[in-house]
Amino acid sequence: MSPFHGGTHNGLVSRSLEREESNQVQLESPMSLKLSNLAVLATVTIATSIAAAGGGRSETPVDTQPGGIFCLADLNRDLAVDAADLGLLISLWGTGQPDFNGDGNTNGYEIGYLMSQWSSECHNFHSNVTISLDGNFLVVAGTGIPDHEYGNFPGECGNPNSVGNQNDTWMIPLEPEMTGSPAVDALVQMGPIGIMVNGVAFYNPFDGGGITAPDTICMDSCNAHPSPDARYHYHQYSPCIEPYTGGHSTLIGYAFDGIPVYGPWEEDGILAAEMDGKRTLDSCNGHYDEARGYHYHAVSYQLALERNLPDNGFPWSIGCFAAEPEASNFAGGGGGGGGGGGGGGGGGGGGGCPGCAANMIPPPVCNCVHNLPGFEYCCDQWDAACQQAAAQFCGG
């Protein structure tokens, strides 16, 4: 399959009428060629011309996905615009592909456009993250420690956990495989379900105690906190990742299915969660537009309250995977607890125990204690006796 294949949305099984209608729009429109959300050269044609020197189907290229991976002039997809791309363009001279301005020719305009992108950094990740390509995957490596200021952990919010190096390596699909029945339920999977452009993981809405984290658990000023395995993480949108400068929010991360995640705004003064009709967010917190293809939006609990969003903005990050997530990311792929997380929300207890969650009791300790005879109540109401039992019998 060509790395620029654009048919991934055609296999999407609709979760809602809006998504089904959105698919129909994609199938009917030439913009449907840009449905591979990471491989954002967005046309089959450039890849075809690279492989066959102008043979095969011809279409007019469209612009890259705003803020996404690859530049339009990055013809060989190595995340840089350099001499290799210039040589490739010269070898395709007169073939009509690539055709950056849609005039049917490959000529001086394409040379000028390529030079305008010369030495461009063709990705949106921050400098504290290392990225590389491995087949059909973008490999994202980093410490998991943010490049913005974070809370004084342990201690802040009563959280006993610290922030530590996770030695992460994540695999992000370059060609999302859209599905209505992913192998992983994002609302059940604990631990990381995606990665932000600053290398910090984001989780689903729930703390390890089975309660919603953004509206229940104390966070630092960047809407994040560490879990018992020292993983700093978000459950919601953080304004500290990328500044908002107006219009549609910038790209802030990727879910493990390869679908990009944007901030909360659809346009000036309007949240994506406030859109209706075909732009209504589906149950995954995603929708389609012609500039970005299918993408998710994240929102913060505080902003949701201010705008009076239904359910206070739940699920805040994503509600489900719209494409098949890469399984290795849930099997220790992140290192340092990257697969399972160890608490999901920064120290909450396991098994849906609000008492443990409110007191930042790690899930293994919580489960051990409330299974002791006479301590079943500790799941709902953690007290000094529960803490003493944890220290004596459960290593807590």
Coordinates of C-alpha atoms in Angstrom, one line a residue:
M1 CA 0.0 0.0 0.0
S2 CA 1.3 3.5 -0.8
P3 CA 2.2 5.5 2.2
F4 CA 0.0 8.2 0.9
H5 CA -3.1 6.0 0.5
G6 CA -6.1 8.0 1.3
G7 CA -8.9 5.5 1.7
T8 CA -8.8 4.7 5.4
H9 CA -12.1 6.4 6.2
N10 CA -13.9 4.2 3.7
G11 CA -13.9 1.3 6.1
L12 CA -15.3 3.3 9.0
V13 CA -18.3 1.8 10.6
S14 CA -20.4 4.7 11.8
R15 CA -20.9 5.2 15.6
S16 CA -23.5 7.8 14.9
L17 CA -25.6 9.2 12.1
E18 CA -23.3 12.3 12.1
R19 CA -20.3 10.1 11.4
E20 CA -22.1 8.1 8.8
E21 CA -23.1 11.4 7.0
S22 CA -19.5 12.6 7.4
N23 CA -18.2 9.5 5.7
Q24 CA -20.6 10.1 2.8
V25 CA -19.2 13.6 2.4
Q26 CA -15.7 12.2 2.4
L27 CA -16.5 9.6 -0.2
E28 CA -18.2 12.2 -2.5
S29 CA -15.4 14.8 -2.2
P30 CA -11.9 14.9 -3.6
M31 CA -10.9 16.0 -0.1
S32 CA -11.4 12.4 1.0
L33 CA -8.0 11.7 -0.4
K34 CA -6.4 13.3 2.7
L35 CA -7.9 10.8 5.2
S36 CA -4.7 9.4 6.4
N37 CA -4.4 11.8 9.3
L38 CA -0.6 11.5 9.9
A39 CA 0.5 10.9 6.3
V40 CA -0.7 14.4 5.4
L41 CA 0.7 14.8 1.9
A42 CA -2.9 13.7 1.5
T43 CA -2.9 12.5 -2.1
V44 CA -2.3 9.3 -3.8
T45 CA -0.8 11.1 -6.7
I46 CA 2.5 12.2 -5.2
A47 CA 3.2 8.7 -3.9
T48 CA 2.2 7.3 -7.3
S49 CA 4.6 9.6 -9.1
I50 CA 7.4 8.8 -6.8
A51 CA 6.9 5.1 -7.3
A52 CA 6.3 5.2 -11.1
A53 CA 7.7 8.5 -12.3
G54 CA 4.4 9.9 -13.3
G55 CA 2.5 6.8 -14.3
G56 CA -0.9 6.0 -12.9
R57 CA -3.7 8.1 -11.7
S58 CA -3.5 11.8 -11.7
E59 CA -5.3 14.1 -9.2
T60 CA -4.6 17.6 -7.9
P61 CA -2.8 17.6 -4.6
V62 CA -4.3 19.4 -1.7
D63 CA -2.6 21.1 1.2
T64 CA -1.2 19.3 4.2
Q65 CA -3.1 18.8 7.4
P66 CA -2.6 21.9 9.6
G67 CA 0.1 21.2 12.1
G68 CA 0.5 17.5 11.1
I69 CA 3.3 15.2 10.2
F70 CA 5.2 15.8 6.9
C71 CA 5.5 19.0 4.7
L72 CA 3.9 19.1 1.3
A73 CA 7.4 19.3 -0.2
D74 CA 8.7 16.4 1.8
L75 CA 8.4 14.1 -1.1
N76 CA 10.4 11.2 0.3
R77 CA 8.7 11.4 3.7
D78 CA 11.8 11.7 5.9
L79 CA 10.5 14.6 8.0
A80 CA 12.8 17.1 6.3
V81 CA 12.8 19.2 3.0
D82 CA 16.3 18.9 1.7
A83 CA 18.4 18.0 -1.3
A84 CA 16.9 14.5 -1.6
D85 CA 13.5 16.0 -2.2
L86 CA 14.9 18.5 -4.7
G87 CA 16.6 15.7 -6.6
L88 CA 13.3 13.7 -6.6
L89 CA 11.4 16.7 -7.9
I90 CA 13.9 17.2 -10.7
S91 CA 13.6 13.6 -11.7
L92 CA 9.9 14.1 -12.0
W93 CA 10.2 17.3 -14.1
G94 CA 7.5 17.6 -16.7
T95 CA 5.5 14.6 -15.4
G96 CA 2.7 16.7 -13.9
Q97 CA 3.3 15.3 -10.4
P98 CA 3.9 16.6 -7.9
D99 CA 1.7 19.6 -8.8
F100 CA 1.6 22.0 -5.9
N101 CA -0.5 24.7 -7.5
G102 CA -2.9 22.5 -9.5
D103 CA -1.9 23.8 -13.0
G104 CA -1.1 20.3 -14.3
N105 CA 2.6 20.9 -14.6
T106 CA 5.7 20.1 -12.6
N107 CA 7.9 23.1 -13.3
G108 CA 9.5 26.2 -11.8
Y109 CA 6.6 26.8 -9.4
E110 CA 7.2 23.4 -7.7
I111 CA 10.9 24.3 -7.4
G112 CA 10.1 27.6 -5.8
Y113 CA 7.5 26.0 -3.4
L114 CA 10.0 23.3 -2.4
M115 CA 12.7 26.0 -1.7
S116 CA 10.2 27.9 0.4
Q117 CA 9.9 24.9 2.7
W118 CA 13.7 24.2 2.7
S119 CA 15.0 22.9 6.0
S120 CA 11.5 22.9 7.4
E121 CA 10.9 20.8 10.5
C122 CA 8.1 18.6 9.1
H123 CA 6.5 17.6 12.3
N124 CA 4.8 19.3 15.3
F125 CA 6.5 17.6 18.2
H126 CA 8.5 19.6 20.7
S127 CA 12.2 19.6 21.1
N128 CA 12.1 17.4 24.3
V129 CA 10.8 14.5 22.1
T130 CA 12.7 12.4 19.6
I131 CA 10.8 11.1 16.5
S132 CA 11.7 8.8 13.7
L133 CA 10.0 6.6 11.1
D134 CA 9.6 2.9 11.2
G135 CA 7.6 1.6 8.2
N136 CA 4.1 2.7 8.7
F137 CA 4.7 4.1 12.2
L138 CA 5.9 7.3 13.7
V139 CA 8.1 6.4 16.6
V140 CA 7.9 8.9 19.5
A141 CA 10.5 8.6 22.2
G142 CA 10.9 10.8 25.3
T143 CA 11.0 11.0 29.1
G144 CA 7.3 11.7 29.6
I145 CA 8.4 14.8 31.6
P146 CA 6.7 18.0 30.2
D147 CA 8.6 21.0 28.8
H148 CA 6.3 23.2 30.8
E149 CA 6.2 23.9 34.5
Y150 CA 4.4 21.4 36.6
G151 CA 3.1 21.0 40.2
N152 CA 5.2 20.5 43.3
F153 CA 4.8 16.7 43.4
P154 CA 4.8 14.9 45.8
G155 CA 2.8 17.2 48.0
E156 CA 0.6 19.3 45.7
C157 CA -3.0 18.3 45.8
G158 CA -2.2 15.8 48.5
N159 CA -0.7 13.6 45.8
P160 CA 2.1 11.4 47.3
N161 CA 3.5 10.6 43.8
S162 CA 6.5 12.1 42.2
V163 CA 7.2 12.9 38.5
G164 CA 9.9 10.7 36.9
N165 CA 11.5 9.6 33.7
Q166 CA 9.4 7.0 31.9
N167 CA 11.9 6.2 29.1
D168 CA 8.9 6.1 26.6
T169 CA 8.8 4.7 23.1
W170 CA 5.4 4.9 21.4
M171 CA 4.3 3.7 18.0
I172 CA 1.8 6.0 16.2
P173 CA 0.2 4.6 13.0
L174 CA 0.8 6.7 10.0
E175 CA -2.3 5.3 8.3
P176 CA -5.2 5.0 10.8
E177 CA -7.4 2.0 10.1
M178 CA -10.9 3.3 10.8
T179 CA -13.2 0.9 12.6
G180 CA -16.4 0.9 14.6
S181 CA -15.2 -2.0 16.8
P182 CA -11.6 -1.3 18.0
A183 CA -9.9 -4.1 19.9
V184 CA -9.3 -1.7 22.9
D185 CA -12.1 0.3 24.7
A186 CA -10.6 3.7 25.4
L187 CA -13.0 4.2 28.4
V188 CA -11.8 0.9 30.0
Q189 CA -8.1 0.9 29.2
M190 CA -6.2 2.3 32.1
G191 CA -2.9 4.2 31.6
P192 CA -1.9 6.1 28.4
I193 CA -4.2 6.1 25.4
G194 CA -2.3 8.7 23.5
I195 CA 0.6 11.1 23.5
M196 CA 0.8 14.9 23.4
V197 CA 3.3 16.7 21.2
N198 CA 5.3 17.5 24.3
G199 CA 5.8 13.8 25.0
V200 CA 3.4 13.6 27.9
A201 CA 0.8 10.8 27.8
F202 CA -2.9 11.4 28.1
Y203 CA -5.4 9.0 29.8
N204 CA -9.1 8.4 29.6
P205 CA -11.5 10.3 31.9
F206 CA -11.3 7.9 34.8
D207 CA -9.1 7.7 37.8
G208 CA -8.0 4.3 38.9
G209 CA -10.8 4.3 41.5
G210 CA -13.4 4.4 38.7
I211 CA -14.3 8.0 39.3
T212 CA -13.9 10.8 36.7
A213 CA -10.6 12.5 37.3
P214 CA -11.0 16.0 35.8
D215 CA -13.9 17.0 38.0
T216 CA -12.9 15.0 41.1
I217 CA -9.1 14.7 41.5
C218 CA -6.9 17.8 42.2
M219 CA -4.7 18.7 39.2
D220 CA -1.9 21.2 38.9
S221 CA -2.2 24.5 36.9
C222 CA -1.6 22.6 33.7
N223 CA -4.5 20.1 34.3
A224 CA -2.2 17.1 35.0
H225 CA -0.8 15.0 37.9
P226 CA 1.5 12.0 38.4
S227 CA 0.4 8.4 39.0
P228 CA 2.0 5.9 41.4
D229 CA 4.5 4.9 38.7
A230 CA 5.7 8.5 38.5
R231 CA 4.0 9.1 35.2
Y232 CA 2.9 12.7 34.7
H233 CA -0.2 12.7 32.5
Y234 CA -3.4 14.6 31.4
H235 CA -7.0 13.5 31.5
Q236 CA -8.2 16.6 29.7
Y237 CA -7.0 19.5 27.6
S238 CA -4.1 21.5 28.9
P239 CA -3.5 25.1 27.8
C240 CA 0.2 24.6 28.7
I241 CA 0.8 22.3 25.7
E242 CA 0.3 24.8 22.9
P243 CA -0.8 28.5 23.1
Y244 CA -4.2 29.3 21.6
T245 CA -3.9 32.2 19.2
G246 CA -7.4 32.1 17.7
G247 CA -9.4 30.2 15.1
H248 CA -9.3 26.5 15.1
S249 CA -7.2 25.0 17.9
T250 CA -3.8 23.7 17.0
L251 CA -2.9 20.1 16.9
I252 CA -1.8 19.0 20.4
G253 CA -1.3 15.2 20.2
Y254 CA -2.2 11.9 18.8
A255 CA -4.3 9.0 20.1
F256 CA -2.7 5.6 19.8
D257 CA -4.9 4.9 16.8
G258 CA -3.0 7.6 14.8
I259 CA -5.9 10.1 14.8
P260 CA -4.8 13.6 15.7
V261 CA -6.1 15.5 18.8
Y262 CA -6.7 19.2 18.6
G263 CA -7.6 21.7 21.4
P264 CA -11.1 22.7 22.2
W265 CA -11.8 25.5 19.8
E266 CA -13.5 25.1 16.4
E267 CA -13.3 28.8 15.6
D268 CA -13.1 32.1 17.4
G269 CA -15.5 31.9 20.3
I270 CA -17.0 28.5 19.4
L271 CA -16.0 25.2 20.9
A272 CA -16.0 22.1 18.8
A273 CA -18.3 20.6 21.5
E274 CA -20.8 23.3 20.6
M275 CA -21.0 22.5 16.9
D276 CA -24.2 20.9 15.5
G277 CA -25.2 19.1 12.3
K278 CA -22.5 17.3 10.5
R279 CA -19.9 18.9 12.7
T280 CA -21.3 17.5 15.9
L281 CA -18.7 15.7 17.9
D282 CA -19.4 11.9 18.0
S283 CA -19.0 9.6 21.0
C284 CA -15.2 9.5 20.4
N285 CA -15.1 13.3 20.7
G286 CA -14.2 13.5 17.0
H287 CA -15.6 14.9 13.8
Y288 CA -14.6 15.5 10.2
D289 CA -13.7 18.7 8.3
E290 CA -12.1 19.1 4.9
A291 CA -8.9 20.8 6.2
R292 CA -8.1 18.1 8.8
G293 CA -10.0 15.0 7.9
Y294 CA -11.3 13.1 10.9
H295 CA -9.8 14.3 14.2
Y296 CA -10.5 14.5 17.9
H297 CA -11.0 17.5 20.1
A298 CA -10.0 17.7 23.8
V299 CA -11.5 20.2 26.3
S300 CA -10.8 21.0 29.9
Y301 CA -13.2 20.6 32.8
Q302 CA -12.9 24.2 33.7
L303 CA -13.7 25.4 30.2
A304 CA -16.6 23.0 30.0
L305 CA -18.1 24.4 33.2
E306 CA -17.7 28.0 31.9
R307 CA -19.4 27.1 28.6
N308 CA -22.1 24.9 30.3
L309 CA -21.3 21.9 28.2
P310 CA -23.4 18.7 28.7
D311 CA -22.0 16.3 31.3
N312 CA -19.4 19.0 32.2
G313 CA -17.5 18.1 29.0
F314 CA -17.1 14.4 29.5
P315 CA -15.1 12.5 28.2
W316 CA -12.7 15.6 28.0
S317 CA -10.0 13.7 26.0
I318 CA -11.4 10.9 23.8
G319 CA -14.4 8.7 24.4
C320 CA -13.4 5.8 22.1
F321 CA -10.9 4.9 19.4
A322 CA -12.3 5.7 15.9
A323 CA -9.4 3.7 14.4
E324 CA -7.6 0.6 15.5
P325 CA -5.0 1.5 18.1
E326 CA -1.5 0.1 18.0
A327 CA -1.4 -2.9 20.5
S328 CA 2.2 -2.5 21.5
N329 CA 1.4 0.7 23.2
F330 CA -0.7 -1.2 25.7
A331 CA 1.8 -4.0 26.3
G332 CA 4.6 -2.1 28.0
G333 CA 5.4 -0.2 24.8
G334 CA 5.8 3.1 26.7
G335 CA 8.2 1.7 29.3
G336 CA 7.9 2.7 32.9
G337 CA 4.3 1.8 33.2
G338 CA 3.3 3.0 29.8
G339 CA 1.1 0.0 29.0
G340 CA -1.1 -0.2 32.0
G341 CA -0.6 3.1 33.8
G342 CA -0.8 2.0 37.4
G343 CA -3.8 3.9 38.7
G344 CA -5.1 5.6 35.6
G345 CA -5.7 8.9 37.3
G346 CA -2.8 9.5 39.6
G347 CA -3.1 7.3 42.6
G348 CA -6.7 6.3 42.8
G349 CA -7.6 2.9 44.2
G350 CA -8.7 0.0 42.1
G351 CA -12.0 -1.7 41.5
G352 CA -14.2 1.4 41.4
C353 CA -13.3 2.5 45.0
P354 CA -14.1 6.2 45.6
G355 CA -12.6 6.1 49.2
C356 CA -9.3 4.9 47.9
A357 CA -9.3 7.3 45.0
A358 CA -10.0 10.3 47.2
N359 CA -7.0 9.4 49.3
M360 CA -4.7 8.6 46.5
I361 CA -4.3 5.0 47.5
P362 CA -2.6 2.9 44.7
P363 CA -4.9 0.3 43.2
P364 CA -2.9 -2.8 44.4
V365 CA -2.9 -1.6 48.0
C366 CA -6.6 -0.6 47.8
N367 CA -7.6 -4.0 46.4
C368 CA -5.5 -5.8 49.0
V369 CA -7.0 -3.9 51.9
H370 CA -10.7 -4.0 51.0
N371 CA -10.4 -7.7 50.5
L372 CA -9.2 -8.3 54.1
P373 CA -11.9 -9.5 56.4
G374 CA -13.5 -6.6 58.3
F375 CA -12.0 -4.0 55.9
E376 CA -14.4 -4.2 53.1
Y377 CA -15.7 -0.7 53.8
C378 CA -12.3 0.8 53.0
C379 CA -13.2 0.7 49.3
D380 CA -15.8 3.5 50.0
Q381 CA -14.4 5.1 53.2
W382 CA -10.7 5.1 53.7
D383 CA -9.7 5.8 57.3
A384 CA -6.8 5.4 59.7
A385 CA -7.6 1.8 60.3
C386 CA -7.5 1.1 56.6
Q387 CA -4.1 2.9 56.4
Q388 CA -2.8 0.8 59.3
A389 CA -3.9 -2.4 57.6
A390 CA -2.3 -1.3 54.4
A391 CA 1.0 -0.8 56.1
Q392 CA 0.8 -4.1 58.0
F393 CA -0.5 -6.4 55.4
C394 CA -0.4 -4.8 51.9
G395 CA 2.9 -3.0 51.7
G396 CA 1.1 0.4 51.6

